[in-house]
Structures are given as structure tokens and as C-alpha cells.
mmCIF file of C-alpha atoms in Angstrom:
data_model
loop_
_atom_site.group_PDB
_atom_site.id
_atom_site.type_symbol
_atom_site.label_atom_id
_atom_site.label_comp_id
_atom_site.label_asym_id
_atom_site.label_seq_id
_atom_site.Cartn_x
_atom_site.Cartn_y
_atom_site.Cartn_z
ATOM 1 C CA ALA A 1476 43.786 26.795 103.602
ATOM 2 C CA GLN A 1477 39.455 27.259 105.321
ATOM 3 C CA THR A 1478 36.872 28.770 103.272
ATOM 4 C CA ILE A 1479 33.404 28.754 104.572
ATOM 5 C CA HIS A 1480 30.938 28.824 101.933
ATOM 6 C CA GLN A 1481 26.674 30.595 102.909
ATOM 7 C CA TRP A 1482 24.051 29.663 100.446
ATOM 8 C CA PRO A 1483 21.768 31.498 98.960
ATOM 9 C CA VAL A 1484 23.580 35.069 98.960
ATOM 10 C CA ALA A 1485 19.785 36.545 98.815
ATOM 11 C CA GLU A 1486 16.400 35.529 99.565
ATOM 12 C CA ILE A 1487 12.778 37.266 99.028
ATOM 13 C CA LYS A 1488 10.220 35.222 100.728
ATOM 14 C CA ALA A 1489 6.798 35.862 101.442
ATOM 15 C CA VAL A 1490 4.989 35.929 105.144
ATOM 16 C CA GLY A 1491 4.568 32.148 106.496
ATOM 17 C CA SER A 1492 6.761 30.656 103.324
ATOM 18 C CA PRO A 1493 9.113 27.928 104.386
ATOM 19 C CA LEU A 1494 12.999 28.466 104.946
ATOM 20 C CA SER A 1495 16.591 27.054 104.910
ATOM 21 C CA LEU A 1496 20.046 28.771 104.710
ATOM 22 C CA GLY A 1497 22.996 26.470 104.267
ATOM 23 C CA CYS A 1498 26.793 26.829 105.559
ATOM 24 C CA THR A 1499 29.994 25.052 104.724
ATOM 25 C CA ILE A 1500 33.435 24.802 105.748
ATOM 26 C CA LYS A 1501 35.730 23.603 104.097
ATOM 27 C CA GLY A 1502 39.533 23.110 104.788
ATOM 28 C CA LYS A 1503 38.939 21.983 109.172
ATOM 29 C CA SER A 1504 37.643 19.390 110.650
ATOM 30 C CA SER A 1505 35.123 19.758 113.671
ATOM 31 C CA PRO A 1506 35.370 23.409 113.834
ATOM 32 C CA ASN A 1507 32.829 25.279 116.323
ATOM 33 C CA LEU A 1508 29.959 26.725 114.307
ATOM 34 C CA TYR A 1509 27.511 29.607 115.306
ATOM 35 C CA TRP A 1510 24.577 30.985 112.943
ATOM 36 C CA TYR A 1511 24.322 35.309 113.899
ATOM 37 C CA TRP A 1512 21.660 37.260 112.966
ATOM 38 C CA GLN A 1513 21.275 40.911 111.963
ATOM 39 C CA ALA A 1514 17.914 42.644 111.922
ATOM 40 C CA THR A 1515 18.120 45.493 109.703
ATOM 41 C CA GLY A 1516 19.105 49.001 111.679
ATOM 42 C CA GLY A 1517 20.418 46.301 114.456
ATOM 43 C CA THR A 1518 23.455 44.421 116.106
ATOM 44 C CA LEU A 1519 24.614 40.984 115.193
ATOM 45 C CA GLN A 1520 23.024 38.632 117.385
ATOM 46 C CA GLN A 1521 24.217 34.764 117.920
ATOM 47 C CA LEU A 1522 21.070 32.486 117.244
ATOM 48 C CA PHE A 1523 22.387 28.996 117.406
ATOM 49 C CA TYR A 1524 26.240 27.198 118.588
ATOM 50 C CA SER A 1525 26.929 24.085 117.353
ATOM 51 C CA ILE A 1526 30.283 22.374 118.525
ATOM 52 C CA THR A 1527 30.086 18.802 117.860
ATOM 53 C CA VAL A 1528 28.089 17.185 114.826
ATOM 54 C CA GLY A 1529 24.310 16.224 115.476
ATOM 55 C CA GLN A 1530 24.548 18.358 118.531
ATOM 56 C CA VAL A 1531 22.969 22.058 118.308
ATOM 57 C CA GLU A 1532 22.800 24.887 120.934
ATOM 58 C CA SER A 1533 19.752 27.330 120.682
ATOM 59 C CA VAL A 1534 20.934 30.562 122.440
ATOM 60 C CA VAL A 1535 17.697 33.079 120.990
ATOM 61 C CA GLN A 1536 14.534 32.245 120.685
ATOM 62 C CA LEU A 1537 13.517 33.372 117.292
ATOM 63 C CA ASN A 1538 11.242 31.086 115.734
ATOM 64 C CA LEU A 1539 13.974 29.126 113.921
ATOM 65 C CA SER A 1540 15.853 25.744 114.251
ATOM 66 C CA ALA A 1541 19.613 24.793 113.273
ATOM 67 C CA SER A 1542 20.650 21.477 112.356
ATOM 68 C CA ARG A 1543 24.414 19.872 111.523
ATOM 69 C CA PRO A 1544 24.047 17.447 109.942
ATOM 70 C CA LYS A 1545 27.372 16.766 108.625
ATOM 71 C CA ASP A 1546 31.133 18.099 110.507
ATOM 72 C CA ASP A 1547 30.887 20.758 107.815
ATOM 73 C CA GLN A 1548 27.471 21.952 107.371
ATOM 74 C CA PHE A 1549 25.149 23.753 109.333
ATOM 75 C CA ILE A 1550 21.245 23.961 108.169
ATOM 76 C CA LEU A 1551 18.933 27.034 109.413
ATOM 77 C CA SER A 1552 15.440 27.064 108.923
ATOM 78 C CA THR A 1553 11.295 27.724 109.780
ATOM 79 C CA GLU A 1554 8.380 26.093 108.394
ATOM 80 C CA LYS A 1555 6.801 28.836 108.500
ATOM 81 C CA LEU A 1556 9.074 32.675 108.102
ATOM 82 C CA LEU A 1557 7.884 36.403 109.546
ATOM 83 C CA LEU A 1558 7.748 39.644 108.575
ATOM 84 C CA SER A 1559 10.561 39.885 111.506
ATOM 85 C CA HIS A 1560 12.817 37.344 109.743
ATOM 86 C CA SER A 1561 13.853 39.554 107.841
ATOM 87 C CA GLY A 1562 17.727 40.600 107.818
ATOM 88 C CA PHE A 1563 21.745 39.166 107.267
ATOM 89 C CA TYR A 1564 22.090 35.824 108.562
ATOM 90 C CA LEU A 1565 26.132 35.076 109.335
ATOM 91 C CA CYS A 1566 27.598 31.550 109.502
ATOM 92 C CA ALA A 1567 30.972 31.552 111.412
ATOM 93 C CA TRP A 1568 33.476 29.258 112.849
ATOM 94 C CA SER A 1569 36.160 28.437 115.336
ATOM 95 C CA GLN A 1570 38.308 26.013 116.526
ATOM 96 C CA LEU A 1571 37.949 24.213 119.292
ATOM 97 C CA GLY A 1572 39.078 26.285 122.430
ATOM 98 C CA GLN A 1573 40.365 29.490 120.278
ATOM 99 C CA ASP A 1574 38.272 32.586 120.460
ATOM 100 C CA THR A 1575 39.157 34.197 116.990
ATOM 101 C CA GLN A 1576 35.805 33.469 114.680
ATOM 102 C CA TYR A 1577 35.761 33.998 110.756
ATOM 103 C CA PHE A 1578 32.611 34.665 108.961
ATOM 104 C CA GLY A 1579 31.482 33.339 105.648
ATOM 105 C CA PRO A 1580 29.947 36.212 103.332
ATOM 106 C CA GLY A 1581 25.994 36.505 104.625
ATOM 107 C CA THR A 1582 22.508 35.700 103.427
ATOM 108 C CA ARG A 1583 20.274 38.295 103.043
ATOM 109 C CA LEU A 1584 16.719 37.708 103.713
ATOM 110 C CA LEU A 1585 14.048 39.446 102.886
ATOM 111 C CA VAL A 1586 10.114 38.803 104.092
ATOM 112 C CA LEU A 1587 7.613 40.374 102.739
ATOM 113 C CA GLY B 892 24.571 40.267 130.329
ATOM 114 C CA ASP B 893 28.138 41.721 128.492
ATOM 115 C CA SER B 894 27.042 44.783 126.318
ATOM 116 C CA VAL B 895 29.963 46.378 124.276
ATOM 117 C CA THR B 896 28.542 49.756 122.907
ATOM 118 C CA GLN B 897 29.695 52.018 119.666
ATOM 119 C CA LYS B 898 29.057 55.408 120.004
ATOM 120 C CA GLU B 899 29.577 56.066 116.696
ATOM 121 C CA GLY B 900 26.979 54.989 114.094
ATOM 122 C CA LEU B 901 29.180 57.017 111.002
ATOM 123 C CA VAL B 902 32.402 58.664 110.879
ATOM 124 C CA THR B 903 33.318 60.526 107.786
ATOM 125 C CA LEU B 904 37.098 61.419 107.650
ATOM 126 C CA THR B 905 39.294 63.436 105.042
ATOM 127 C CA GLU B 906 42.116 61.289 103.127
ATOM 128 C CA GLY B 907 44.772 61.240 105.376
ATOM 129 C CA LEU B 908 43.711 62.122 108.825
ATOM 130 C CA PRO B 909 43.563 60.269 112.114
ATOM 131 C CA VAL B 910 41.235 57.450 112.356
ATOM 132 C CA MET B 911 40.418 57.034 116.069
ATOM 133 C CA LEU B 912 36.432 54.616 116.496
ATOM 134 C CA ASN B 913 35.476 54.773 119.949
ATOM 135 C CA CYS B 914 34.595 51.089 121.519
ATOM 136 C CA THR B 915 33.616 50.857 125.287
ATOM 137 C CA TYR B 916 32.256 47.063 126.712
ATOM 138 C CA GLN B 917 30.884 45.273 130.188
ATOM 139 C CA THR B 918 31.305 42.506 131.293
ATOM 140 C CA ILE B 919 31.858 40.755 134.632
ATOM 141 C CA TYR B 920 34.685 38.354 132.833
ATOM 142 C CA SER B 921 38.203 39.299 133.725
ATOM 143 C CA ASN B 922 39.461 36.699 131.229
ATOM 144 C CA ALA B 923 37.229 38.849 128.099
ATOM 145 C CA PHE B 924 39.230 39.328 124.101
ATOM 146 C CA LEU B 925 38.236 42.638 122.704
ATOM 147 C CA PHE B 926 38.413 41.944 118.939
ATOM 148 C CA TRP B 927 37.260 44.506 115.351
ATOM 149 C CA TYR B 928 36.046 43.331 112.598
ATOM 150 C CA VAL B 929 36.229 45.380 109.209
ATOM 151 C CA HIS B 930 33.309 44.373 106.653
ATOM 152 C CA TYR B 931 34.182 45.065 103.596
ATOM 153 C CA LEU B 932 30.946 45.617 100.998
ATOM 154 C CA ASN B 933 30.289 41.914 99.910
ATOM 155 C CA GLU B 934 33.025 40.088 101.507
ATOM 156 C CA SER B 935 33.194 38.391 105.048
ATOM 157 C CA PRO B 936 33.840 40.008 107.541
ATOM 158 C CA ARG B 937 37.633 39.618 109.517
ATOM 159 C CA LEU B 938 39.042 39.916 112.376
ATOM 160 C CA LEU B 939 41.234 43.379 112.335
ATOM 161 C CA LEU B 940 42.088 43.309 116.177
ATOM 162 C CA LYS B 941 42.484 40.884 119.157
ATOM 163 C CA SER B 942 43.432 41.112 122.924
ATOM 164 C CA SER B 943 42.612 40.133 126.249
ATOM 165 C CA THR B 944 45.676 41.557 127.580
ATOM 166 C CA ASP B 945 45.412 44.806 129.597
ATOM 167 C CA ASN B 946 47.457 47.720 128.361
ATOM 168 C CA LYS B 947 49.400 46.359 125.373
ATOM 169 C CA ARG B 948 48.637 47.976 122.053
ATOM 170 C CA THR B 949 48.291 45.654 118.948
ATOM 171 C CA GLU B 950 48.330 46.732 115.761
ATOM 172 C CA HIS B 951 47.472 45.084 112.045
ATOM 173 C CA GLN B 952 47.217 46.401 108.745
ATOM 174 C CA GLY B 953 48.495 50.347 110.008
ATOM 175 C CA PHE B 954 45.020 49.823 112.521
ATOM 176 C CA HIS B 955 45.857 49.657 116.802
ATOM 177 C CA ALA B 956 44.168 49.397 120.308
ATOM 178 C CA THR B 957 44.954 49.316 123.458
ATOM 179 C CA LEU B 958 42.826 47.167 125.631
ATOM 180 C CA HIS B 959 41.656 49.247 129.046
ATOM 181 C CA LYS B 960 40.323 47.706 130.991
ATOM 182 C CA SER B 961 40.008 50.011 133.927
ATOM 183 C CA SER B 962 37.701 51.965 131.961
ATOM 184 C CA SER B 963 36.794 49.061 129.949
ATOM 185 C CA SER B 964 37.548 49.914 126.608
ATOM 186 C CA PHE B 965 39.113 48.993 123.621
ATOM 187 C CA HIS B 966 39.417 52.133 120.882
ATOM 188 C CA LEU B 967 40.267 51.338 116.958
ATOM 189 C CA GLN B 968 42.786 53.784 115.585
ATOM 190 C CA LYS B 969 45.373 54.487 112.471
ATOM 191 C CA SER B 970 47.560 57.522 112.398
ATOM 192 C CA SER B 971 46.330 58.524 108.698
ATOM 193 C CA ALA B 972 42.950 57.238 107.218
ATOM 194 C CA GLN B 973 43.359 55.657 103.391
ATOM 195 C CA LEU B 974 40.180 55.645 101.007
ATOM 196 C CA SER B 975 40.755 51.400 101.448
ATOM 197 C CA ASP B 976 39.944 51.893 104.690
ATOM 198 C CA SER B 977 36.061 52.518 103.908
ATOM 199 C CA ALA B 978 33.656 49.900 105.465
ATOM 200 C CA LEU B 979 31.701 48.556 108.116
ATOM 201 C CA TYR B 980 34.069 48.150 111.479
ATOM 202 C CA TYR B 981 32.484 46.012 114.111
ATOM 203 C CA CYS B 982 33.845 46.453 118.065
ATOM 204 C CA ALA B 983 32.624 42.722 119.773
ATOM 205 C CA LEU B 984 33.302 40.646 122.657
ATOM 206 C CA SER B 985 33.990 36.391 123.730
ATOM 207 C CA ASP B 986 33.450 36.453 127.576
ATOM 208 C CA GLY B 987 36.559 34.132 127.668
ATOM 209 C CA ALA B 988 34.471 31.336 128.870
ATOM 210 C CA THR B 989 34.907 27.774 128.247
ATOM 211 C CA GLY B 990 32.264 25.244 127.862
ATOM 212 C CA GLY B 991 31.538 25.387 123.887
ATOM 213 C CA ASN B 992 29.605 28.503 122.917
ATOM 214 C CA ASN B 993 32.210 30.632 122.534
ATOM 215 C CA LYS B 994 29.828 33.680 121.735
ATOM 216 C CA LEU B 995 30.784 37.171 120.352
ATOM 217 C CA THR B 996 28.497 40.265 121.680
ATOM 218 C CA PHE B 997 29.097 42.636 119.256
ATOM 219 C CA GLY B 998 28.815 46.210 119.234
ATOM 220 C CA GLN B 999 26.276 47.979 116.841
ATOM 221 C CA GLY B 1000 29.380 48.837 114.283
ATOM 222 C CA THR B 1001 30.860 51.977 112.627
ATOM 223 C CA VAL B 1002 30.903 53.140 109.368
ATOM 224 C CA LEU B 1003 34.746 54.805 108.835
ATOM 225 C CA SER B 1004 33.969 56.984 104.787
ATOM 226 C CA VAL B 1005 36.831 58.212 104.498
ATOM 227 C CA ILE B 1006 36.591 60.632 101.529
ATOM 228 C CA PRO B 1007 39.598 62.168 99.298
#
């Protein structure tokens, strides 16, 4: 069975500090990977997607970047956090050619 | 672009009453998939239902929904609410486009609170 893990579960960070959020998928080779974000009171929106190692496409510009260093790993990062980065970050995967996405448990981020 | 609307932010129901959560959408893609995801506290959002077939009822775990392309709707229903149904429900759309990005467009979510 496939499992998806996200870390950390929650973070409180200072404005201007760096950030790295991780996502790992086990039990599935060559998945499509996605990052979603939800601001408090907002709607989940897709930030990035990746269909293969080393390739990441940006969907929304939020002064964040993403990387896929391994087939089963997806990293979201920034060098300088903004207050507007606060929210809930979800990682998801899907099988190539399939519409259903499977989500991780998410990371809650509070930027002060 | 695509959009999904869930009018109700919070629905509070007494146990045993029927559930109906509204979802309407806009897309130019005729092959769009509509989804309902359920998000329980401290768990991952998980798929509840999905459909891309017009006027066909789809069911899972006591919930059902029918995609109506004529009215661009995919309302979630259940005949009798249970306390364990309390959760956040998202309606989402995938435009079915090929090319790698299986982007989901979400509604704002509806919190269903079932009370005794």
C-alpha cells in the first residue's frame, strides 16, 4: 500500500527566516507529485507539480520554490518567509494518467 | 479558468436527518472530473466520490452524488447523517487535460457538523 508522509507536522517561523517542508511517497514508483496551499479562510490552490525527478513546474507565484531530488521526495522551500506564507500545505500524488489524487496529512505553518 | 463553488461554509444537522452539500462548478472542459474529498481532523483528506459521467449516480460509504452537466452541479447527499460524518468536505474539479498536470481546483469547503 502507498503511504505519504509530510514533515514537519507544524511550524512556527519568523518572517524572513528560511523554510523547508518535505513530502515522501512510499510504495509507488514515478508518481506525479503536487503541492497545495490553503491560507487561513482561503481555498486550497495548487502551487507546484512534478511528473518526474528533477522537473518541477510552478502554477502560482508565491515566492516559494519546489524541488524533486528523488522519485519519492518533494520539497517546498523558501529562503525568506513572508507573513502571507502562513497556512496549510498539502502534498499529493497521483498515478500517471489517473485523475485521483491522494493527499498527505499536511503541514500547518504560522509565520510571525 | 476553472472554478468550484460550495455555498455553505458550515452545515449543522441533527443525527438521522438527510445531508445535502452543494457544489457547482465552471469549466470549459467537457471531460472534467468532479470529486468529493472528506477531511477529518488530524487525518489526510481522502477521496469520497468521483465522477465524470453525466447523470450517473455514484455511491460510496453511504454518500452519493450525481454529476449534472446541464446545471454544472455535483451535490453530495446522504439519507441519514451520523455523528461520524462530521468533517470538512471539499468539492474539487479536474479538467481532465493531458500533459502531466492533473490540477485540482477546489471549492472553499463545507464543514458538516452532526449533533445528537
